[in-house]
Structures are given as C-alpha cells and as structure tokens.
Tab-separated table of N, CA and C in Angstrom:
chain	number	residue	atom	x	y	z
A	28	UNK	N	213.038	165.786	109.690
A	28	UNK	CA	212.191	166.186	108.599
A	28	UNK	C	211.151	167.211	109.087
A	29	UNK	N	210.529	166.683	110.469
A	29	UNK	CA	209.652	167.466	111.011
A	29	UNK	C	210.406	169.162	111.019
A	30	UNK	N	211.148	168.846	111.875
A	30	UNK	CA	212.112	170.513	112.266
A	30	UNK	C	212.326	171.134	111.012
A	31	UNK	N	212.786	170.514	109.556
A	31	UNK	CA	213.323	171.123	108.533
A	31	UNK	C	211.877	172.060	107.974
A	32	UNK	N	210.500	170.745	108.185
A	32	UNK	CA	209.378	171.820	107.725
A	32	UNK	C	209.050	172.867	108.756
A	33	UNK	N	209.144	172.653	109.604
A	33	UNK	CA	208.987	174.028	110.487
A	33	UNK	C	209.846	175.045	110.011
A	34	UNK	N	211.166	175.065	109.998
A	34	UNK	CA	212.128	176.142	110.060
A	34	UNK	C	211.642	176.548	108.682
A	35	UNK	N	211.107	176.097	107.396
A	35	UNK	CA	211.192	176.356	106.470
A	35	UNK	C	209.832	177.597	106.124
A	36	UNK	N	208.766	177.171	106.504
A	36	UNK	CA	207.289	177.057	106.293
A	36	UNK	C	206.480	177.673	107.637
A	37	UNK	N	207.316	177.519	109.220
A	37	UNK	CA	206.744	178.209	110.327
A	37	UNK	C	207.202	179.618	110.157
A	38	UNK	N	208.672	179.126	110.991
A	38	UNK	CA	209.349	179.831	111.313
A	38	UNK	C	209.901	180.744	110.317
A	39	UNK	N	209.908	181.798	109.860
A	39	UNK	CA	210.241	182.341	108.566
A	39	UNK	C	211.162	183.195	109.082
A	40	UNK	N	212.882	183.384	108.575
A	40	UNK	CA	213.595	183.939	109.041
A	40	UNK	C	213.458	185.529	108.307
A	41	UNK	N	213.919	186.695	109.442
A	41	UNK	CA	213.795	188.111	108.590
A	41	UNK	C	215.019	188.359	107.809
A	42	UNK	N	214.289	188.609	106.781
A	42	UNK	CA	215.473	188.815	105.710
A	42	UNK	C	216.095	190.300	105.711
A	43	UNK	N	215.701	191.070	107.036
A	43	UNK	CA	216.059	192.292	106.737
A	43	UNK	C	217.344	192.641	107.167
A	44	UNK	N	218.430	193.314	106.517
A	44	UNK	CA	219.551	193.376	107.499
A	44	UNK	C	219.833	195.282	107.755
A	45	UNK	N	219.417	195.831	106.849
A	45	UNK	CA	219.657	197.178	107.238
A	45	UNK	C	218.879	197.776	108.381
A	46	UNK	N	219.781	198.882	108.569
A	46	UNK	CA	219.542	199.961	110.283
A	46	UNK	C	218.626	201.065	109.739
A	47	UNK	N	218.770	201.333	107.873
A	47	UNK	CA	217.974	202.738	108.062
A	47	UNK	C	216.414	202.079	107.439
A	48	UNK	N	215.542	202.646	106.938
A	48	UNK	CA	214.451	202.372	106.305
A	48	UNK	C	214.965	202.304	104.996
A	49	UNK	N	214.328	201.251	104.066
A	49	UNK	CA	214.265	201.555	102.967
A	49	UNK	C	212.843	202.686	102.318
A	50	UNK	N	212.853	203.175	100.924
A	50	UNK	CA	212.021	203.775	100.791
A	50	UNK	C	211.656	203.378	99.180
A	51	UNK	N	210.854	203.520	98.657
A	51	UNK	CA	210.673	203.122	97.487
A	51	UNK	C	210.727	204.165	96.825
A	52	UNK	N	211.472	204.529	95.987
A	52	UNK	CA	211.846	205.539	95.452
A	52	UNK	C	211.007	206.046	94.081
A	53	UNK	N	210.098	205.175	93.553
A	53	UNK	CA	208.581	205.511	93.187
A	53	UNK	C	207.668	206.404	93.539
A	54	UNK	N	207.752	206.400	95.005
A	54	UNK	CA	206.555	206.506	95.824
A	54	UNK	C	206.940	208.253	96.337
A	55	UNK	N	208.235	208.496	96.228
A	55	UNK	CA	209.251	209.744	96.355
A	55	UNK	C	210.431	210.164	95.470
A	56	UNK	N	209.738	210.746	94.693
A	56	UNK	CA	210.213	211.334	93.130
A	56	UNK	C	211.154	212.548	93.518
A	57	UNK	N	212.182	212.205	93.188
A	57	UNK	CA	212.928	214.174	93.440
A	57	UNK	C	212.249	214.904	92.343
A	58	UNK	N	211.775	215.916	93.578
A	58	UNK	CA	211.253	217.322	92.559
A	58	UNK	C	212.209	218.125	91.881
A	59	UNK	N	211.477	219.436	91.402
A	59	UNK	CA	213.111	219.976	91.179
A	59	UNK	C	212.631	221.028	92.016
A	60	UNK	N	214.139	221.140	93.304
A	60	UNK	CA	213.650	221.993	94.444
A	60	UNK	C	213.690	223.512	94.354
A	61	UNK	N	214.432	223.676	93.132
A	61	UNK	CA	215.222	225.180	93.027
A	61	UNK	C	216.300	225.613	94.237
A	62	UNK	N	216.915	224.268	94.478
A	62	UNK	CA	218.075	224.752	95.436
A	62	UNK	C	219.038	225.631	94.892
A	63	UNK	N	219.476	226.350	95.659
A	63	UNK	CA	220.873	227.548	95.618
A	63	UNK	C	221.870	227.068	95.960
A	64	UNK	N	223.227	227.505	95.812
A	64	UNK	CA	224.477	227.229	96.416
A	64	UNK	C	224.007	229.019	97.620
A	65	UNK	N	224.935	228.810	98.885
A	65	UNK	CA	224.975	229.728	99.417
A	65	UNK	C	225.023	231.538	98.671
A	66	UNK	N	226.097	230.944	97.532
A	66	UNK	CA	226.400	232.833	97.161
A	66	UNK	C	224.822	233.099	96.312
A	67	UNK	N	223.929	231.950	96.452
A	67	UNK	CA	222.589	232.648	95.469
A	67	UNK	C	222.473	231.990	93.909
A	68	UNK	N	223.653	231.764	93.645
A	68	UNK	CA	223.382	230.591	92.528
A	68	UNK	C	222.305	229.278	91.804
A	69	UNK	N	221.858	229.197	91.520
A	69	UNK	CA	221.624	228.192	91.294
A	69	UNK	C	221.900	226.853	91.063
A	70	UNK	N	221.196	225.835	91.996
A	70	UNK	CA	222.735	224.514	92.085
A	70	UNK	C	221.761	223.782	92.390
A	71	UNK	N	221.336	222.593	91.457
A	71	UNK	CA	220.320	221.405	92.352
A	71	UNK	C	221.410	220.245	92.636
A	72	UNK	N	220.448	219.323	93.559
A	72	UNK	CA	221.042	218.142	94.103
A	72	UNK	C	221.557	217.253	92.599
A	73	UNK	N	220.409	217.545	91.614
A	73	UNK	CA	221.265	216.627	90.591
A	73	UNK	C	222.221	216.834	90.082
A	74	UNK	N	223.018	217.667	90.399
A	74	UNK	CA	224.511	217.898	89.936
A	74	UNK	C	225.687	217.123	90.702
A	75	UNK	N	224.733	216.297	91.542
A	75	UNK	CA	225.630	215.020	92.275
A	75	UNK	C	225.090	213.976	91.913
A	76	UNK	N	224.460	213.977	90.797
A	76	UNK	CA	224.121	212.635	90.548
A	76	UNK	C	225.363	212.088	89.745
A	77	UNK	N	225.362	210.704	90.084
A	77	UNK	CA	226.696	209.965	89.960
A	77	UNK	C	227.333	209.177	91.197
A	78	UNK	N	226.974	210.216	92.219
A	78	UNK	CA	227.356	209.875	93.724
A	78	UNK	C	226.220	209.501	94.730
A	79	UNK	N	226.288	208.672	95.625
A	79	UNK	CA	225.834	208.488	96.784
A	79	UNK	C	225.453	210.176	97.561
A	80	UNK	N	225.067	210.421	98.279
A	80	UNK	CA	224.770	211.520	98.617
A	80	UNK	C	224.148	211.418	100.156
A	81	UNK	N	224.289	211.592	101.255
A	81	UNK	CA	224.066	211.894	102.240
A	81	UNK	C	223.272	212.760	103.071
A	82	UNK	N	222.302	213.672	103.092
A	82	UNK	CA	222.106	214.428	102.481
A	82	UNK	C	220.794	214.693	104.381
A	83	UNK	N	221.618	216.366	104.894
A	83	UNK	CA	220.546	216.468	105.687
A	83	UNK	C	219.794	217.779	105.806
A	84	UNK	N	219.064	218.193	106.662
A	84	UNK	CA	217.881	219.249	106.246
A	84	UNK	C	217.828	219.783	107.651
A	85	UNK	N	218.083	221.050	107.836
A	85	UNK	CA	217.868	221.857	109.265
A	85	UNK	C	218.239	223.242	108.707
A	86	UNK	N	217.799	224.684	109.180
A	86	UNK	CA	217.814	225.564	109.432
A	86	UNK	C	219.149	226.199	109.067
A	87	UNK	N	220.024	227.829	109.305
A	87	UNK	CA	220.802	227.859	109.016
A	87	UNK	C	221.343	228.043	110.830
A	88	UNK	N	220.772	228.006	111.551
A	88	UNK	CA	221.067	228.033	113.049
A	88	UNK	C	222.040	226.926	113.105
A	89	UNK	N	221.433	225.994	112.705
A	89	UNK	CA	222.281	224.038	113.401
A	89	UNK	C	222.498	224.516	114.619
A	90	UNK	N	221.087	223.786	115.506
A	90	UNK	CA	221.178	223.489	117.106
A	90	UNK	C	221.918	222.344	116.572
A	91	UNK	N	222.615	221.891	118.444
A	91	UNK	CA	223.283	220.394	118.396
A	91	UNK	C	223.181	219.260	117.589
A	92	UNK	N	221.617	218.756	117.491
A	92	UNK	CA	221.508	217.710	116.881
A	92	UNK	C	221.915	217.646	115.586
A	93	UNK	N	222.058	219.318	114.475
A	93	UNK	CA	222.075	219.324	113.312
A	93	UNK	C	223.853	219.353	113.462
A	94	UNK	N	224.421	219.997	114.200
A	94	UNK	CA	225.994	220.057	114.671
A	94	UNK	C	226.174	218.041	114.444
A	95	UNK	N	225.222	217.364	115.463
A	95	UNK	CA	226.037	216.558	115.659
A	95	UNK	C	226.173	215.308	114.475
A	96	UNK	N	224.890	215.519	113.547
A	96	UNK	CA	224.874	214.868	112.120
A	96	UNK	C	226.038	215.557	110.956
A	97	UNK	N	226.163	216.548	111.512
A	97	UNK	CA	226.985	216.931	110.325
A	97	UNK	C	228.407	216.503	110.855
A	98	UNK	N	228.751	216.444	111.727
A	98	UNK	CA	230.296	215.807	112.440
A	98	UNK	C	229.990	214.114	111.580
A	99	UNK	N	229.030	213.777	111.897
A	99	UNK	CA	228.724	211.990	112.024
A	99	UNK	C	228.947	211.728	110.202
A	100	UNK	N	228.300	212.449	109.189
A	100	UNK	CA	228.360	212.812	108.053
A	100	UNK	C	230.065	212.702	107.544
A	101	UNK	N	230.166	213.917	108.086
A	101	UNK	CA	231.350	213.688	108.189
A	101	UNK	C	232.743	212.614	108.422
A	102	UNK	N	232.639	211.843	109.686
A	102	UNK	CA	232.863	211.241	110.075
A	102	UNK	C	232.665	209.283	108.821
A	103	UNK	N	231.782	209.472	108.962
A	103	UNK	CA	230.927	208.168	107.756
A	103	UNK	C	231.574	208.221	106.915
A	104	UNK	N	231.765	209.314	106.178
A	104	UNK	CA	232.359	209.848	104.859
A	104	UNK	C	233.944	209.185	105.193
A	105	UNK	N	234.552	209.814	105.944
A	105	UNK	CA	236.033	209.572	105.933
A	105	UNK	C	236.279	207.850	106.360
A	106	UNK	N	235.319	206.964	107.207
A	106	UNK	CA	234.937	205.909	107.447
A	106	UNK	C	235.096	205.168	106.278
A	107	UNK	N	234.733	205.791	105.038
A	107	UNK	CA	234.621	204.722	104.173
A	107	UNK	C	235.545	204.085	103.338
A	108	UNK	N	236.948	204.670	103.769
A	108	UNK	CA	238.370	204.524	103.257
A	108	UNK	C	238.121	205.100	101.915
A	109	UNK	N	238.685	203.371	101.130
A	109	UNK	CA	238.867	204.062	99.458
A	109	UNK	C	237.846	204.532	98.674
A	110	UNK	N	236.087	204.296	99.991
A	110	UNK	CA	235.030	204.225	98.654
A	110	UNK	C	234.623	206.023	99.227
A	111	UNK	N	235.750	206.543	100.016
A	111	UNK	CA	234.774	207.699	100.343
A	111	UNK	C	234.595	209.088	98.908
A	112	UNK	N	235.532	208.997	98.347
A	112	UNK	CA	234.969	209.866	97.007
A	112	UNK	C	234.127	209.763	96.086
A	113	UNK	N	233.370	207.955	96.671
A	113	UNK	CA	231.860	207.599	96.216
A	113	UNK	C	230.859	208.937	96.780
A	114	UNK	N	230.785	209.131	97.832
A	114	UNK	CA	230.129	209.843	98.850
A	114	UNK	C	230.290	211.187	98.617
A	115	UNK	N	228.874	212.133	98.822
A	115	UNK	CA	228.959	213.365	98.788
A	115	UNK	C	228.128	214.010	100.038
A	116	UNK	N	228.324	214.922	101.271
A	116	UNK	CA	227.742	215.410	102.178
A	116	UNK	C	226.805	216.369	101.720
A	117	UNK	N	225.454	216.485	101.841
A	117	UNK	CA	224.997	218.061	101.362
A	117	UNK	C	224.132	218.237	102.705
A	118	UNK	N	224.163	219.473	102.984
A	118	UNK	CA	223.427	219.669	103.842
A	118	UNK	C	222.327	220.894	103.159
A	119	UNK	N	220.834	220.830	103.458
A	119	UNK	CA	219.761	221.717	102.538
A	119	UNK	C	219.329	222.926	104.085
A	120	UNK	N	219.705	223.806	103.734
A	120	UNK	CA	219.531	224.899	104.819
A	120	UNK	C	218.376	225.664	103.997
A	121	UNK	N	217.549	225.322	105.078
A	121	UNK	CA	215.953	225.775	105.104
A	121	UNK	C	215.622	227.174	105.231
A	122	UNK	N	216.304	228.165	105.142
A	122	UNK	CA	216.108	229.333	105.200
A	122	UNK	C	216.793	230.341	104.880
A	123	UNK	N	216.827	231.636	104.925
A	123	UNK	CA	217.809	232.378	104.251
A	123	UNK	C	218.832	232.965	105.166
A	124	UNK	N	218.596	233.201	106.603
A	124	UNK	CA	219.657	233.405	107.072
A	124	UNK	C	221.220	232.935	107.128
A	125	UNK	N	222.217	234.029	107.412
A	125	UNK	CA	223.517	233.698	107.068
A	125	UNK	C	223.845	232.774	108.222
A	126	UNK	N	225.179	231.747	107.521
A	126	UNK	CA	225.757	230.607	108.149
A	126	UNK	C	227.044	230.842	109.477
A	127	UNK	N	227.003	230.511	110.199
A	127	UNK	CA	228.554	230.350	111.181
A	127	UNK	C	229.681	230.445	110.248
A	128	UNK	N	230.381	231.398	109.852
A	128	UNK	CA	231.701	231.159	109.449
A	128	UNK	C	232.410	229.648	109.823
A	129	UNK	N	232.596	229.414	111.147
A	129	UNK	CA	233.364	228.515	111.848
A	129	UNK	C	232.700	227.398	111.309
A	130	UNK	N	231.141	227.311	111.516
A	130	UNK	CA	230.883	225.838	111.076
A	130	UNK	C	231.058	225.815	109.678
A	131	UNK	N	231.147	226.836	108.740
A	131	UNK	CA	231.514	226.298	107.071
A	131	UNK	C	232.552	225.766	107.213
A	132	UNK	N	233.932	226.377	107.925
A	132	UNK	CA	235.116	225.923	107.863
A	132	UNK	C	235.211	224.636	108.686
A	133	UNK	N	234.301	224.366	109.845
A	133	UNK	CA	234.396	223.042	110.556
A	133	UNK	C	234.160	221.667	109.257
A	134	UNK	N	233.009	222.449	108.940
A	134	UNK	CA	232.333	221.405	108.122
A	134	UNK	C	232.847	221.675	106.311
A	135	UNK	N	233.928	222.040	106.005
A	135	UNK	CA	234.828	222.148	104.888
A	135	UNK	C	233.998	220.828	103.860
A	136	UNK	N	233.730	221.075	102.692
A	136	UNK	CA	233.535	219.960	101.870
A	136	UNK	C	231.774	219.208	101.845
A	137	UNK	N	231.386	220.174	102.483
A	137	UNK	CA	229.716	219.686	102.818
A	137	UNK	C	228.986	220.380	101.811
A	138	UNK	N	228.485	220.205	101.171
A	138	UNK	CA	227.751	221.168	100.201
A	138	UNK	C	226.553	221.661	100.773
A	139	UNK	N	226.450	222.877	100.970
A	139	UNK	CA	225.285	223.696	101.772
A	139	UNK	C	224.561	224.050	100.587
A	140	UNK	N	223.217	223.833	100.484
A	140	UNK	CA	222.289	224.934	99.272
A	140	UNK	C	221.071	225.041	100.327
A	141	UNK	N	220.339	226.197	99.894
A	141	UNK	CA	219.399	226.305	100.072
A	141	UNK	C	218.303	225.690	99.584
A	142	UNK	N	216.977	225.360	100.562
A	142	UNK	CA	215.978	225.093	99.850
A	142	UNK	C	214.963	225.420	100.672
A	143	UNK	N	213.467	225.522	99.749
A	143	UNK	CA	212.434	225.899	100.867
A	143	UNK	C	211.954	224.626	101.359
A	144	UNK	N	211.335	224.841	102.738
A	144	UNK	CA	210.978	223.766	103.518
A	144	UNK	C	209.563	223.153	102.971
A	145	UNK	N	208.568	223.848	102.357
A	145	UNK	CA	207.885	223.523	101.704
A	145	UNK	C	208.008	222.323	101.139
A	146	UNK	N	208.778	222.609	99.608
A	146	UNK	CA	209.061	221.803	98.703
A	146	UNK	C	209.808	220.093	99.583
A	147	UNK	N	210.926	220.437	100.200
A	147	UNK	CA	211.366	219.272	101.352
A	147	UNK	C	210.358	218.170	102.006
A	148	UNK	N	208.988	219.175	102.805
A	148	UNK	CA	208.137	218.465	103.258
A	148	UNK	C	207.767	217.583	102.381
A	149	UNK	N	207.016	218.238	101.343
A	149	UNK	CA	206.432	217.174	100.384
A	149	UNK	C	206.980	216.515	99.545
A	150	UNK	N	208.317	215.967	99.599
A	150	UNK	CA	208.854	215.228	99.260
A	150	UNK	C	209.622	213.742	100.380
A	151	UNK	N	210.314	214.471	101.435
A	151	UNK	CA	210.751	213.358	101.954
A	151	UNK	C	209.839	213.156	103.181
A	152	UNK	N	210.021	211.763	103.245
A	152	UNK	CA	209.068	210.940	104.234
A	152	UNK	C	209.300	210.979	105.480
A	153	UNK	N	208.771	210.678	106.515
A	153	UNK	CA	209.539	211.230	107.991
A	153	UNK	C	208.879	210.020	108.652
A	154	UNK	N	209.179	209.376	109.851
A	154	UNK	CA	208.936	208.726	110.988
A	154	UNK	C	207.612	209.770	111.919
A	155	UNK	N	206.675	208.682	112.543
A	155	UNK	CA	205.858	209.429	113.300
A	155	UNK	C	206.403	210.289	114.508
A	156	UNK	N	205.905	211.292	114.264
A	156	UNK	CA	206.298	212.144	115.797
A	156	UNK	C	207.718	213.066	115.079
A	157	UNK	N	208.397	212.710	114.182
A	157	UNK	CA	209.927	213.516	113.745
A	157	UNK	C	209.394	214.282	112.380
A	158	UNK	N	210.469	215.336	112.502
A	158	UNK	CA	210.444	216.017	111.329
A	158	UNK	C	211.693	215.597	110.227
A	159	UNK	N	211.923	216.160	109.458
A	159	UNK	CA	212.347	215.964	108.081
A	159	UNK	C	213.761	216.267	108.900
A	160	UNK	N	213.985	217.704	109.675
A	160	UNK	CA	215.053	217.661	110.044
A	160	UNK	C	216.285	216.618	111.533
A	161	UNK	N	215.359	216.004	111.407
A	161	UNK	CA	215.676	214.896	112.544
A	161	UNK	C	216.148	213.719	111.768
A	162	UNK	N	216.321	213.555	110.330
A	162	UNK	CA	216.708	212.514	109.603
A	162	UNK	C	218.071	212.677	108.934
A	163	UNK	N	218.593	211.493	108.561
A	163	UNK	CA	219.449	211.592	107.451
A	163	UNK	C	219.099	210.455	105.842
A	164	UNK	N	219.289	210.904	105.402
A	164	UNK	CA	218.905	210.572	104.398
A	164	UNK	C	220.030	209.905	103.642
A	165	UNK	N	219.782	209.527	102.267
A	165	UNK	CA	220.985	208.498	101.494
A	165	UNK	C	219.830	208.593	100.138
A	166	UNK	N	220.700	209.135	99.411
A	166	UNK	CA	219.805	209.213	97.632
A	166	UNK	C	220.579	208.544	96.549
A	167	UNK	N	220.617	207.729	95.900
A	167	UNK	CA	221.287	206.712	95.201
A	167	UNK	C	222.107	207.617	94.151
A	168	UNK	N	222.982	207.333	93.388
A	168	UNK	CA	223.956	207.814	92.360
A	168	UNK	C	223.002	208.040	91.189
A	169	UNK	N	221.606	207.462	91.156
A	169	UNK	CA	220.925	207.941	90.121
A	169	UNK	C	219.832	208.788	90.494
A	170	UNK	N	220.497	209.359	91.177
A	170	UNK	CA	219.582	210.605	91.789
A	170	UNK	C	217.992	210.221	92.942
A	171	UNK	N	217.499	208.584	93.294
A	171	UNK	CA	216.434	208.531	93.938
A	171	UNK	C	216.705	207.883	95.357
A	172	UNK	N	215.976	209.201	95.783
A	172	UNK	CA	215.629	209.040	97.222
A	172	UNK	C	215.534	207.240	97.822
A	173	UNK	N	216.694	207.078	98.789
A	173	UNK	CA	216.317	205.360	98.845
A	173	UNK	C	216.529	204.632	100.781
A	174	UNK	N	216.878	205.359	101.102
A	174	UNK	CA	217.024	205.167	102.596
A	174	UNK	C	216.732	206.364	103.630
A	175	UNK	N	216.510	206.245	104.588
A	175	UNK	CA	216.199	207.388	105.774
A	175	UNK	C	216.018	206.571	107.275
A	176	UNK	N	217.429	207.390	108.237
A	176	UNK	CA	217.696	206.636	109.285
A	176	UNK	C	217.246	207.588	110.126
A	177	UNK	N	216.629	206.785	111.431
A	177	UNK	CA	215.906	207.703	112.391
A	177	UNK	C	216.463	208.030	112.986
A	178	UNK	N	215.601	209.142	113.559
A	178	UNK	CA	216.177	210.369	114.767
A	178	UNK	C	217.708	209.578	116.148
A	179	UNK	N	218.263	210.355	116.356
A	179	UNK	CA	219.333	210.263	116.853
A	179	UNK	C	220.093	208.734	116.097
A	180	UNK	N	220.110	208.888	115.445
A	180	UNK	CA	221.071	207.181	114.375
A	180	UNK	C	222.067	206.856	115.293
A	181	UNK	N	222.353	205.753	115.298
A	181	UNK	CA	223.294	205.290	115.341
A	181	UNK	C	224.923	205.156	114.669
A	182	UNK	N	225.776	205.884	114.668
A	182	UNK	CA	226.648	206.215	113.121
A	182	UNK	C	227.424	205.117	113.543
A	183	UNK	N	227.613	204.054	114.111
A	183	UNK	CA	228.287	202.508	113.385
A	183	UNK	C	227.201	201.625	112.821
A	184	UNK	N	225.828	201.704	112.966
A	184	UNK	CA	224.927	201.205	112.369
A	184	UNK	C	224.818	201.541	110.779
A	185	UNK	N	224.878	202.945	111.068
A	185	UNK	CA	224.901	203.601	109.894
A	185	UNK	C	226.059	203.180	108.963
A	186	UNK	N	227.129	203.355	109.367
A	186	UNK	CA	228.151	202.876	108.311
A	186	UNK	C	228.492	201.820	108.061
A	187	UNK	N	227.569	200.262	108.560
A	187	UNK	CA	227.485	199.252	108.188
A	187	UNK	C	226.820	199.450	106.927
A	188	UNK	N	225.002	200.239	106.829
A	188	UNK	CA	224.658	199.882	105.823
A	188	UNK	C	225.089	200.771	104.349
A	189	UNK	N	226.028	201.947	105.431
A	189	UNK	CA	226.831	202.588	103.703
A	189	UNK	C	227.855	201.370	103.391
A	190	UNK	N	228.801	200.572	104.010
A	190	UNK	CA	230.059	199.820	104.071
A	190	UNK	C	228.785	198.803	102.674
A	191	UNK	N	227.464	198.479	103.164
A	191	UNK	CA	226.441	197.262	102.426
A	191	UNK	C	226.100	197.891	101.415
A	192	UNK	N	225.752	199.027	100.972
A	192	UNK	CA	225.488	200.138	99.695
A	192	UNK	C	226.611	200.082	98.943
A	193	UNK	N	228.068	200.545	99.606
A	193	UNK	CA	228.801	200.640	98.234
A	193	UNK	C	229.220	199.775	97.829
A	194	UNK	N	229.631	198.302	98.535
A	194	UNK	CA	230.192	197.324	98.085
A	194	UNK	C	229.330	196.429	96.983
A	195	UNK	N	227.530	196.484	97.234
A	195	UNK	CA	226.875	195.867	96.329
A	195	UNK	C	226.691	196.858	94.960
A	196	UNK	N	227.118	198.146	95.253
A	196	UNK	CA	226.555	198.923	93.972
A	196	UNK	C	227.889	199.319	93.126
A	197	UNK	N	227.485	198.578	92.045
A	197	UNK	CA	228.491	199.643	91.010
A	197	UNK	C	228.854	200.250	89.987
A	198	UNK	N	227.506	201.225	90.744
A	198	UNK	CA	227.495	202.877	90.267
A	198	UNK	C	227.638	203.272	90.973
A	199	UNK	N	228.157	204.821	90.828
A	199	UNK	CA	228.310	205.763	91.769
A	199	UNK	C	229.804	205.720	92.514
C-alpha cells in the first residue's frame, strides 16, 4: 500500500515520449511569408495544407549540415512506407541566389520557395545558442507550426515521432 502511494503521489512518472519539442502552436501563428516557388511565383506554405510538412530553412548555398537534413528529409519521407504521401518536404531558401542544379535533381520532390529570413525569425522558435537554420521543423495538416527537433537530430528518433504523428492523426 505504502509503495503503491509512493509510485503514485512521489514518484511521478514522465509522460513525455517524443524526441522533438513540442510547440504550442498559439504562441506561433503562421504569418503569411510571401514565399515564392523558385521561377518567382508566388506559392505559400499553405498550399500544403492538408499534409504534414517537414519543413527546413538555410540559404541557397546548403553547407553540409543543410545537405545532410535534406538527404534525412528525404530519407524519413520514404521511411514512412504507405503513410509517406501524408508527408511533404519543403525546404525555405533564405535568399535569392541561384540553386545547384545537381542538388534540385538530388533532392527531386522537395519543394524549394523562397522566403525572407526576417519574416522566418519572427516566427519560428529556436533552441539557445542555434539558429532557425539548424532545425527541422513539422507543421500539422492544418497548417500550425507544432514540433521542432534540435540541431544535428537524430533521424531514427525522428521517425519514431513522425511513425507517433501519423498513426494518431487522421488528418492529413
């Protein structure tokens, strides 16, 4: 009896099971960013609303680390067997310079738009010491911002808590 009130009332077990942060999606409203598709178009993120969205933020350079999220992106995506046409890759290239041929074609199926870094900052939330582009992100099928996994992730961590996202949700 003793042990049962302890375990119950001391000891309080963590109820947390996910790898990325949650975020309260209140607290981080999608703006409207005036993203572009590459040819100059006009194209916002909510034109994937419906879908899960993946969604990361670096330069049009992609040093390694942005190379190696977009493989992992990638990778997650095809991970998810039958639920992967839940899933949409976008990557938000922060500037106007032109892209690697090779990496569009590496990275086939990623949706690139532009956006200014501005607008980005003041919207998504970052870990102390990291920037916006050191994250990956996850925005729900109804368009709000709801997870963000830290710098260098883990991508089997990660695709536990997409494998825990799509199976409890169904939307998107």
């Amino acid at each position: 009896m003793i042990a049962s009130y302890l375990t119950y009332y001391v000891i309080k077990p963590e109820g947390r099971t996910n790898y990325g942060t949650l975020i309260d999606p209140r607290a981080h409203p999608m703006p409207v960013l005036n993203t572009a598709a590459l040819d100059g178009k006009p194209l916002e993120l909510k034109a994937y609303n419906g879908k899960w969205i993946m969604l990361q933020i670096a330069d049009a350079e992609c040093a390694p680390p942005c190379r190696e999220r977009l493989h992992d992106m990638r990778q997650l995506r095809l991970a998810m067997g039958k639920d992967k046409d839940r899933l949409e890759r976008v990557w938000l290239v922060t500037d106007s310079k032109p892209l690697e041929t090779m990496l569009m074609r590496e990275y086939d199926g990623t949706h690139m738009l532009r956006a200014t870094p501005e607008a980005l900052k003041n919207w998504l939330p970052t870990e102390t010491d990291t920037t916006i582009s050191d994250h990956l992100y996850i925005i729900d099928p109804l368009g709000n911002l709801m997870m963000r996994f830290p710098k260098d992730a883990d991508p089997n961590k990660i695709k536990k808590d997409l494998s825990k996202l799509l199976k409890a949700s169904r939307i998107g």
